[in-house]
Tab-separated table of C-alpha atoms and ligand atoms in Angstrom:
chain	number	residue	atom	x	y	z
A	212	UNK	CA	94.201	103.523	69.394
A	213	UNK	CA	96.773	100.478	69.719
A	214	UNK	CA	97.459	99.080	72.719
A	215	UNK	CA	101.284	98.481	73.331
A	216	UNK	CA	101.793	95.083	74.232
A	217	UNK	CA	105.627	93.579	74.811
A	218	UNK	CA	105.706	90.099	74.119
A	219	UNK	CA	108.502	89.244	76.853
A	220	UNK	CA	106.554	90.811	79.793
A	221	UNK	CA	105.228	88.806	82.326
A	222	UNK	CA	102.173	91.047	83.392
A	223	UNK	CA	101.288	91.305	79.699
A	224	UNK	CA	101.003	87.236	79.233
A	225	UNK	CA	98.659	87.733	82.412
A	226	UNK	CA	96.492	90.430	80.396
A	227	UNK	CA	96.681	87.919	77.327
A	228	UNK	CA	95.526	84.901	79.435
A	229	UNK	CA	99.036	82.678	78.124
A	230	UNK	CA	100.314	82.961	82.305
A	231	UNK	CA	97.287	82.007	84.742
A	232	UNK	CA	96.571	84.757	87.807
A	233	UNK	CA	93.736	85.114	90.059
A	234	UNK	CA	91.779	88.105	88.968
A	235	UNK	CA	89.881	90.638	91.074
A	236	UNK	CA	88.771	92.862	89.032
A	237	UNK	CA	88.777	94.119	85.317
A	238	UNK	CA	87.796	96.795	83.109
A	239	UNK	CA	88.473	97.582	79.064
A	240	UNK	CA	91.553	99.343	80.298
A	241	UNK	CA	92.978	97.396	83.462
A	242	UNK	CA	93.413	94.402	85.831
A	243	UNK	CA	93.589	93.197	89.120
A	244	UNK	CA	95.035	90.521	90.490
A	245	UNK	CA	96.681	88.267	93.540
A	246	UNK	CA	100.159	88.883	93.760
A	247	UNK	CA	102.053	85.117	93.713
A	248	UNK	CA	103.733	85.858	96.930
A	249	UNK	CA	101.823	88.383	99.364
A	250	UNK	CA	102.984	90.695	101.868
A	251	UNK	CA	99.902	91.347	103.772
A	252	UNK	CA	96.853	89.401	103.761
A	253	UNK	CA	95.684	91.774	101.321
A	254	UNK	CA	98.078	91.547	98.239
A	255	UNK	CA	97.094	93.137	94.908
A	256	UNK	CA	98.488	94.426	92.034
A	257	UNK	CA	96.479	97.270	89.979
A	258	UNK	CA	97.748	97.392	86.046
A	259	UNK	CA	96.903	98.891	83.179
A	260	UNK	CA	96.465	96.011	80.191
A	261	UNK	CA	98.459	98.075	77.907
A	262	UNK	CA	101.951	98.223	78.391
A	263	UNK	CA	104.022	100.645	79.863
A	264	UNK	CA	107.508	100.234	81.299
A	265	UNK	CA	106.539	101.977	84.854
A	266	UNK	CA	103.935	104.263	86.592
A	267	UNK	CA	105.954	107.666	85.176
A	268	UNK	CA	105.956	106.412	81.499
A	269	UNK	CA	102.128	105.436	82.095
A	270	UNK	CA	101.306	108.825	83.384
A	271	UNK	CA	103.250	110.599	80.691
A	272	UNK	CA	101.093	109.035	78.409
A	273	UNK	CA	98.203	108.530	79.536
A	274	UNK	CA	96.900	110.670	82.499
A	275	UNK	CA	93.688	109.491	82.724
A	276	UNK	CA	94.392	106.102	82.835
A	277	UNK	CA	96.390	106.415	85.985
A	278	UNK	CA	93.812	108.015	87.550
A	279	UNK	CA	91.553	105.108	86.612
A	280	UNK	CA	94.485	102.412	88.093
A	281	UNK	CA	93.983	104.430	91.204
A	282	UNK	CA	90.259	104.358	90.729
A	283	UNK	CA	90.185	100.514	89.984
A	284	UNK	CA	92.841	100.315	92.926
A	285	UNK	CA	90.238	101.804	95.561
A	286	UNK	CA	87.701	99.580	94.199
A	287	UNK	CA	89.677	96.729	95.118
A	288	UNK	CA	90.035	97.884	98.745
A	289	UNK	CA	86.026	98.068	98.848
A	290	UNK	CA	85.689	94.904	97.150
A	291	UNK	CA	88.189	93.193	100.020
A	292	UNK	CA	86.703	95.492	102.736
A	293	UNK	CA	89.761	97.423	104.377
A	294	UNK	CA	88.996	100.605	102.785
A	295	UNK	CA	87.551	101.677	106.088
A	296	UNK	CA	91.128	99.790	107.894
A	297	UNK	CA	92.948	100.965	105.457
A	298	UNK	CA	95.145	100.402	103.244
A	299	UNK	CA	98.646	101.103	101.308
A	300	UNK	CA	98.902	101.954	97.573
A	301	UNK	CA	102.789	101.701	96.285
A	302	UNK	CA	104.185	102.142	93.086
A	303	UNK	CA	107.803	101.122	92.896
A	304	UNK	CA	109.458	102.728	89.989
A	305	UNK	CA	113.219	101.789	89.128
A	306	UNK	CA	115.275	98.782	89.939
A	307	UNK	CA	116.730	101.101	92.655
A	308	UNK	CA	113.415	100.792	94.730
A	309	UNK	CA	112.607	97.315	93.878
A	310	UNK	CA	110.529	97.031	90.736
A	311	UNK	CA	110.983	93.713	89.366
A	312	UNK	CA	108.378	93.229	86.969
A	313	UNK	CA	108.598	96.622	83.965
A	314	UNK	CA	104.678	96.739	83.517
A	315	UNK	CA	103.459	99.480	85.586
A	316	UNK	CA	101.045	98.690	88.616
A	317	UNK	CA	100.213	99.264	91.939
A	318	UNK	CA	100.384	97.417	95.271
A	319	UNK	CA	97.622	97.239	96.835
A	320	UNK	CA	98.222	96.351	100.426
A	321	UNK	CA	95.774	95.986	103.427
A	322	UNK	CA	94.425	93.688	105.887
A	323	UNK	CA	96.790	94.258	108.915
A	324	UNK	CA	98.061	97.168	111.112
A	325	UNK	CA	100.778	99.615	109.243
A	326	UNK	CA	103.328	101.344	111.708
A	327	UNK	CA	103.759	104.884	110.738
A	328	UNK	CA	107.238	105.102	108.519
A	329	UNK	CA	107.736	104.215	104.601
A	330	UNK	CA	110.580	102.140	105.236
B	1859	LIG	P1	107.613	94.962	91.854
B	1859	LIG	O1	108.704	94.385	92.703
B	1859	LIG	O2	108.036	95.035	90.391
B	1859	LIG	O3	107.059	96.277	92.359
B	1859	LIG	O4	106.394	93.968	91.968
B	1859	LIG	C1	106.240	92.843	91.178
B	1859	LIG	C2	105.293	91.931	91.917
B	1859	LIG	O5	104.861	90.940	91.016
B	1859	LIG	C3	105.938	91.199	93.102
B	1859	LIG	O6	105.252	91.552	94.302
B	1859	LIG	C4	105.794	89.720	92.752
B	1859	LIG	O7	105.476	88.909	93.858
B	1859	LIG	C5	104.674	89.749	91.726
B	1859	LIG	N1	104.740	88.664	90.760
B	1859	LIG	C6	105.861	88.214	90.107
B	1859	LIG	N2	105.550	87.218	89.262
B	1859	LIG	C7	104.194	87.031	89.377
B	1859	LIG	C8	103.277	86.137	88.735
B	1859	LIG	O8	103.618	85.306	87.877
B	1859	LIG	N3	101.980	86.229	89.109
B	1859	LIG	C9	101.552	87.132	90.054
B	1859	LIG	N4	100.253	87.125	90.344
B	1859	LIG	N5	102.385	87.997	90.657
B	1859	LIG	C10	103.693	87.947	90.325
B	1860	LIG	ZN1	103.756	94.404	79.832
């Protein structure tokens, strides 16, 4: 199977190596990384290497490999010990909620104290 790839993204140059990041974690299928300007002392961003435009179009497609971002992003939280804190998983999807970057991933987001409310 071929693994869609846009040559414009930013998230797949990370996945190709041509922009540098600070990786976490990887499997055959997916990445994880430091996001370039954290929100919590935990910051990082789960994504699947092939590209899809946001975490709907990923799921539509491929099920099973947004179970295994989720997977990869629980990892992460082990691997950074605040899985027993714990820990916020977000998925922004749309301009309207603040996706900037059109490669689907998650936020992985731990390390301090979250007050109850989404927003
Ligand atoms: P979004 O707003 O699309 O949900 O999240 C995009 C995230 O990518 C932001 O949190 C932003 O800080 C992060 N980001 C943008 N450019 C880079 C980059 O070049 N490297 C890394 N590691 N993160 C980036
Ligand atoms: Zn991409």
């Amino acid at each position: 199977m071929s693994v869609p790839i846009d040559a414009d993204c930013l998230f797949c140059k990370i996945v190709t190596g041509d922009i540098p990041a600070t990786v976490v974690r990887e499997t055959e299928r997916t990445l994880a990384f430091r996001d370039i300007n954290p929100q919590a002392p935990t910051h990082i961003l789960v994504i699947p290497k092939a590209h899809y435009p946001n975490a709907a179009t990923l799921a539509a497609a491929e099920p099973e490999l947004a179970g295994v971002l989720l997977s990869e992003a629980a990892g992460a939280a082990a691997d950074e010990k605040i899985a027993d804190s714990g820990y916020r998983l977000i998925f922004n999807t749309g301009a309207g909620a603040g996706q900037t970057v059109f490669h689907a991933h998650v936020h992985l987001l731990g390390g301090q104290v979250f007050h109850e409310g989404l927003v």
